Short mmCIF file of C-alpha atoms and ligand atoms in Angstrom, two decimals:
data_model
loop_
_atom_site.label_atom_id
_atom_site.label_comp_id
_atom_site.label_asym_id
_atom_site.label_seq_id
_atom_site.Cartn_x
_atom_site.Cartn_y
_atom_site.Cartn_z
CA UNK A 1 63.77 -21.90 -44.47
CA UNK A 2 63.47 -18.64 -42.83
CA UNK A 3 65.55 -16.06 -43.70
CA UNK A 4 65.93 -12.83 -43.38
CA UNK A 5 68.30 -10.18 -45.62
CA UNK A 6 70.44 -7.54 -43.70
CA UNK A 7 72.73 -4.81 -45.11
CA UNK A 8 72.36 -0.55 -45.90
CA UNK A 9 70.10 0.46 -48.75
CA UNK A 10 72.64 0.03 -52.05
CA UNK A 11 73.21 -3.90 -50.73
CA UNK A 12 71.15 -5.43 -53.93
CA UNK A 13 68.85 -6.81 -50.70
CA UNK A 14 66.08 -6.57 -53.49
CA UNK A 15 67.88 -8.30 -56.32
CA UNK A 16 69.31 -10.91 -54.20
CA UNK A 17 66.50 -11.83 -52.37
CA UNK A 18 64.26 -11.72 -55.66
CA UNK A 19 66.66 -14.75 -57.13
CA UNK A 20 67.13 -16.48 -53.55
CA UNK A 21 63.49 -16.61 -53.05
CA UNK A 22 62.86 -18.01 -56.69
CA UNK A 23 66.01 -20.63 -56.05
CA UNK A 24 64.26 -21.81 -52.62
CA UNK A 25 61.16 -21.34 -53.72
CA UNK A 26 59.93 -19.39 -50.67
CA UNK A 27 57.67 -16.36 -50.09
CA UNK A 28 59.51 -12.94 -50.61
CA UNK A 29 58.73 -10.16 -48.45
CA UNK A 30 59.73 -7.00 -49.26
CA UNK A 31 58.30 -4.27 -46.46
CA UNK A 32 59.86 -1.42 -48.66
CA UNK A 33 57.51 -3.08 -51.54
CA UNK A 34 54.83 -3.13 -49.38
CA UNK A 35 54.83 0.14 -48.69
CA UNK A 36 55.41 1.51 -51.78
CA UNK A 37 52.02 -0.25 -53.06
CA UNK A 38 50.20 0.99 -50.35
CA UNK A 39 51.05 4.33 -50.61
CA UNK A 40 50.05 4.17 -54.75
CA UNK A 41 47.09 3.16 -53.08
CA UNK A 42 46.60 5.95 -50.49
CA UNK A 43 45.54 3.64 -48.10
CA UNK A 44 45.27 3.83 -44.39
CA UNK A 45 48.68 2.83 -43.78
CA UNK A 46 50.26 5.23 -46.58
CA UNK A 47 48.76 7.95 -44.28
CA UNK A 48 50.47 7.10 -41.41
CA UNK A 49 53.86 5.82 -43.41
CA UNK A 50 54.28 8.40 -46.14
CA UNK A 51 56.39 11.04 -44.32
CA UNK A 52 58.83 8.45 -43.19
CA UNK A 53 59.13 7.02 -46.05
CA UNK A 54 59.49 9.84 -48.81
CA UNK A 55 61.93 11.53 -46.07
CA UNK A 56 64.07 8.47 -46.18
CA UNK A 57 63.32 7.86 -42.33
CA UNK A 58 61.79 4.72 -40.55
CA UNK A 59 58.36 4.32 -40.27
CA UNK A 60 57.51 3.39 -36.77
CA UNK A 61 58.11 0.02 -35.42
CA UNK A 62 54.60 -0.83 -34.08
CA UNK A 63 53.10 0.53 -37.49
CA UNK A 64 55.54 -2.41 -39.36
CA UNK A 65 55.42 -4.57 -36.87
CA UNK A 66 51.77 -5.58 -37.26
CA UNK A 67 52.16 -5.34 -41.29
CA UNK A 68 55.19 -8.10 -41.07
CA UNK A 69 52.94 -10.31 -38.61
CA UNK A 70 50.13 -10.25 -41.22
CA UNK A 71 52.01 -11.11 -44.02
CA UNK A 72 54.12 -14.36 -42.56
CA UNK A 73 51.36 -15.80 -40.60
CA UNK A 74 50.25 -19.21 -41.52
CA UNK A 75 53.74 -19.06 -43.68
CA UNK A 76 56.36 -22.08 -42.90
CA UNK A 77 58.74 -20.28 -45.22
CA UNK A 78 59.68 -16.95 -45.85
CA UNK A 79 62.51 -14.40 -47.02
CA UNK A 80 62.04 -11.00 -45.12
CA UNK A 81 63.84 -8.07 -47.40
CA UNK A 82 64.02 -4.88 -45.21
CA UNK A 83 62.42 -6.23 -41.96
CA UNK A 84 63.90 -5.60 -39.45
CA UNK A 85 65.49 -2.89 -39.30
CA UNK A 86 65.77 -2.17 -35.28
CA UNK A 87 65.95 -4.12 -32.56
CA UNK A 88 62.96 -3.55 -31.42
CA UNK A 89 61.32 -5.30 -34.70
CA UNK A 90 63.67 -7.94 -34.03
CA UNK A 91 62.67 -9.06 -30.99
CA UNK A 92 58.86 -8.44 -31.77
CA UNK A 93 59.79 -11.12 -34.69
CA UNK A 94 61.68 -13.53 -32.89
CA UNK A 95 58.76 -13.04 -29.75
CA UNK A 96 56.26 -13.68 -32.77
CA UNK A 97 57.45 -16.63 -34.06
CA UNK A 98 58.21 -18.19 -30.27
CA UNK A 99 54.98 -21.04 -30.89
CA UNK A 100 56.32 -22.14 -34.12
CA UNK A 101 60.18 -22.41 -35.54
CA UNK A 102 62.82 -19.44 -34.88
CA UNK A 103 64.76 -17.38 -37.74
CA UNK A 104 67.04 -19.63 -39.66
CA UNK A 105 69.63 -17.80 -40.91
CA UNK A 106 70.15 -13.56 -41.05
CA UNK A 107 72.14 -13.09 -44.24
CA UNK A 108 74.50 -9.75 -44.57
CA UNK A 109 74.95 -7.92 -47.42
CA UNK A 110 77.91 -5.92 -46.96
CA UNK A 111 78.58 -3.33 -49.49
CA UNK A 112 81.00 -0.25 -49.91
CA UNK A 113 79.95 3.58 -49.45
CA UNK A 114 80.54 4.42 -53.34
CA UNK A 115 78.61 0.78 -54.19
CA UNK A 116 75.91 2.23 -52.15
CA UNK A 117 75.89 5.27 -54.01
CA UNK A 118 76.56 3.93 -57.64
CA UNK A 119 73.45 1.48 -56.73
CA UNK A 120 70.83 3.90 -55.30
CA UNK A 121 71.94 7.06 -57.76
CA UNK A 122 71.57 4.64 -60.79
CA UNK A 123 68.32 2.23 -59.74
CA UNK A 124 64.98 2.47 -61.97
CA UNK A 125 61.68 0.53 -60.53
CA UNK A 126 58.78 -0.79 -62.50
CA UNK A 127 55.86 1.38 -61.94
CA UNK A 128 53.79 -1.47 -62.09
CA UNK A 129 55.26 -4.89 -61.17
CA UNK A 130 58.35 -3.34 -58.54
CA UNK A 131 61.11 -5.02 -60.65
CA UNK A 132 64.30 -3.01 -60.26
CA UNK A 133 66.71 -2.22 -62.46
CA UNK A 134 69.98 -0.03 -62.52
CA UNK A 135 70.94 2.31 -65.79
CA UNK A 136 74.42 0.72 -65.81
CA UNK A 137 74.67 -2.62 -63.67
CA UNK A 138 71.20 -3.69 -64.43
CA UNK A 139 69.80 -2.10 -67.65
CA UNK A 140 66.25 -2.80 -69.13
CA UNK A 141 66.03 -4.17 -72.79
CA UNK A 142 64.07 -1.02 -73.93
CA UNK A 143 65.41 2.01 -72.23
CA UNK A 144 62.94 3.11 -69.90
CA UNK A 145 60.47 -0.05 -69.63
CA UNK A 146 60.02 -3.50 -67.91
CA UNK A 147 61.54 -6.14 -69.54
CA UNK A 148 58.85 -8.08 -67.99
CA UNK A 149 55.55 -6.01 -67.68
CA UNK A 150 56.43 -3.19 -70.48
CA UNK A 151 55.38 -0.46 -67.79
CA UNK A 152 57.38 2.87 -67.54
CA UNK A 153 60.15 2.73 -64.99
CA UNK A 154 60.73 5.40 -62.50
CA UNK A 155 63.07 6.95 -60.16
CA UNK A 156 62.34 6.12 -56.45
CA UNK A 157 62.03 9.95 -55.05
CA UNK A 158 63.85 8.55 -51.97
CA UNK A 159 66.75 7.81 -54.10
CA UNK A 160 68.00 11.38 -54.41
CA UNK A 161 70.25 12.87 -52.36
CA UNK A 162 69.08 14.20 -49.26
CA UNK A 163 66.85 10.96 -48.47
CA UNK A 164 69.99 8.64 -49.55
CA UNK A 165 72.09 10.49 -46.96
CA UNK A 166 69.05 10.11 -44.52
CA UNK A 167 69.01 6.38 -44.88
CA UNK A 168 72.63 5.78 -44.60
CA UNK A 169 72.42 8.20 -41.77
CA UNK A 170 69.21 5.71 -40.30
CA UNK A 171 70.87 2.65 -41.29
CA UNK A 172 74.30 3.52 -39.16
CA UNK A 173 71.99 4.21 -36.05
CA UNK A 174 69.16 1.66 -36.23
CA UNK A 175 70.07 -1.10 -38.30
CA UNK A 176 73.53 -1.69 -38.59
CA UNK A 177 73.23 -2.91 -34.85
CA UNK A 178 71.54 -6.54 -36.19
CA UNK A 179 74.62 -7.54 -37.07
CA UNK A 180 75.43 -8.38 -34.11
CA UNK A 181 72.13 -9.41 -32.58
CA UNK A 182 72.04 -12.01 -35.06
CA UNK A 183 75.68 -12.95 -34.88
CA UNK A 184 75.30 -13.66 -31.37
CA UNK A 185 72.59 -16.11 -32.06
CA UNK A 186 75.17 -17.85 -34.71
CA UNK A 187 72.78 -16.77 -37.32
CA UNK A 188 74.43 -14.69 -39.26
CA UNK A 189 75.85 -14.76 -43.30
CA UNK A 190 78.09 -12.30 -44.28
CA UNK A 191 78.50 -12.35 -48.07
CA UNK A 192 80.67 -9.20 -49.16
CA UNK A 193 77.80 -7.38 -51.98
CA UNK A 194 80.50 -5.28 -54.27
CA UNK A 195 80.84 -7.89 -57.21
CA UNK A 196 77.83 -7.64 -59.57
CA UNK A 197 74.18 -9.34 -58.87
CA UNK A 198 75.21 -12.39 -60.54
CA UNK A 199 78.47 -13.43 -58.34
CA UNK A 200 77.41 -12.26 -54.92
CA UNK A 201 74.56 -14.71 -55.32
CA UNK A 202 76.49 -17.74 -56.86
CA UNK A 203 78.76 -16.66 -53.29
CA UNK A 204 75.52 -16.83 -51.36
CA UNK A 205 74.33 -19.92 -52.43
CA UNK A 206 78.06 -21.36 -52.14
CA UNK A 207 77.88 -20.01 -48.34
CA UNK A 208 74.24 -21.11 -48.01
CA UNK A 209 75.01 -24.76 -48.92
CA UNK A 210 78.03 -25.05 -47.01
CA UNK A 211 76.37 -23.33 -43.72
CA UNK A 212 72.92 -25.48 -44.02
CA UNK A 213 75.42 -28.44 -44.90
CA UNK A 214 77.41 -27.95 -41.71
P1 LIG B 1 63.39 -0.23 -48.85
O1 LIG B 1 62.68 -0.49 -50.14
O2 LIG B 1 63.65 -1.48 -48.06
O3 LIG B 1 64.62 0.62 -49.04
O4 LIG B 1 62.39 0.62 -47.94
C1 LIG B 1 61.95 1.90 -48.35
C2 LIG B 1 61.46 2.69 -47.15
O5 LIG B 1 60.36 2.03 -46.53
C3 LIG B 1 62.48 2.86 -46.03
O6 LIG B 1 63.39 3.93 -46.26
C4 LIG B 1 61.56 3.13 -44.84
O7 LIG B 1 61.04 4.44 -44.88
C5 LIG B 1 60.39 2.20 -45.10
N1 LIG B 1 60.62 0.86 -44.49
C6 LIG B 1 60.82 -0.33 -45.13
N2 LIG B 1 60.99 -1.32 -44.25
C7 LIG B 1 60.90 -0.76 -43.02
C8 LIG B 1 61.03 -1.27 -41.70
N3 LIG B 1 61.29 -2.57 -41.45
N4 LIG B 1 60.89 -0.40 -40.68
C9 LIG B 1 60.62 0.90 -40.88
N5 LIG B 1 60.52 1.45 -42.10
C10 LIG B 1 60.65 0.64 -43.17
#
C-alpha cells in the first residue's frame, strides 16, 4: 500500500507510523528524520534546510520535493510520515506518481491542543537510531538511553516553546488544509490520536481492515 500519515506535530505520526510500517511491512519515510540526519551531517541540504527547521518553519517545497521523489522511486510501497505538508507537495506527489499507482489511503491523526503539548513538551529522541520516546507516555528502560541502541537521548531543540507554537502556527496555515484535499479524493482515515500509542493503533488497524475490506 501507499500511505501517507496526516495530523499537527504531537499526533504520534512517528510512533504510529513506526508500528504500521513494521505491521505492513512497508518502507517508512520520515522527511522530519531525514532531515534531522542530514543536518548531523552538515550536508548540502542541512545548509539550505537548517533555518527552517530549528525555527520550527517549513523548509521549502521544491527543496523536499526532490528529497521525497528520491527516496520512493523504484518503491511499490511506502508510508510517508510528514510529507506533505502543503498542497503544493501534494500535488507534486500525486503528479509524481501519475505513471505508476496513485496514493492509497491519507490517514489523520487527530489529536487535542493539550495532547499536542503533553506529547512535544515530554518527547526524548535517540541520538543515534531516531527512536522516540516520551518521559511519561513512552519512557525508556534506563532513564536517559535507547532501549534499543543504548545511545543518549535528547531533546529535539524544536520542541521548546517558541518553535512548538511556530509549528502549530504552520500546521493551521499549510497543512491542516490536506484534510480536505484528500477527503475529496475519498482517501482519507480519520482515527481520533488522544488514547495512548497502543489503542489508537489497534483503532487504526481496526479502520484499516474494515476500509481496505470495503
Ligand atoms: P517532523 O519530524 O515531521 O516534525 O519535522 C521536523 C521539521 O522538519 C519540520 O518542523 C520542518 O521544519 C521540516 N520538515 C519535515 N517535513 C517537511 C515537509 N514535508 N515540508 C517542509 N518541511 C518539512
Amino acid at each position: 500500500m501507499r500511505i501517507i500519515l496526516l495530523g499537527p506535530p504531537g499526533a504520534g505520526k512517528g510512533t504510529q507510523a513506526v508500528m504500521l510500517s513494521e505491521h505492513l511491512k512497508v518502507a517508512h519515510i520520515s522527511t522530519g528524520d531525514i532531515l534531522r540526519e542530514e543536518l548531523k551531517k552538515d550536508s548540502s541540504l542541512a545548509k539550505k534546510a537548517r533555518r527552517f527547521v530549528e525555527s520550527g518553519g517549513l523548509v521549502p517545497d521544491d527543496i523536499i520535493i526532490e528529497v521525497i521523489k528520491e527516496r520512493i522511486s523504484g518503491l511499490n510501497d511506502f508510508l510517508l510520515d510528514g510529507f506533505p505538508r502543503t498542497i503544493r507537495q501534494a500535488q507534486a506527489l500525486d503528479e509524481a506518481l501519475v505513471n505508476s499507482r496513485p496514493i492509497d489511503l491519507a490517514i489523520y491523526l487527530d489529536a487535542s491542543t493539550p495532547t499536542i503539548i503533553q506529547r512535544l513538551s515530554g518527547r526524548r529522541i535517540c541520538s543515534k537510531c531516531g527512536a522516540n520516546y516520551h518521559i511519561k507516555n513512552m519512557p525508556p528502560k534506563a532513564v536517559g538511553f535507547c532501549d534499543k541502541c543504548g545511545s543518549i537521548l535528547y531533546q529535539r531543540p524544536d520542541d521548546s516553546e517558541a518553535p512548538i507554537k511556530n509549528r502549530l502556527a504552520v500546521y493551521l496555515k499549510e497543512t491542516a488544509s490536506l484534510i480536505d484535499y484528500y477527503q475529496k479524493q475519498n482517501k482519507l482515515l480519520r482515527i481520533s490520536s488522544d488514547p495512548d500509542a497502543g489503542e489508537v493503533f489497534k483503532e487504526l488497524i481496526q479502520a484499516l481492515n474494515s476500509k481496505v475490506l470495503k
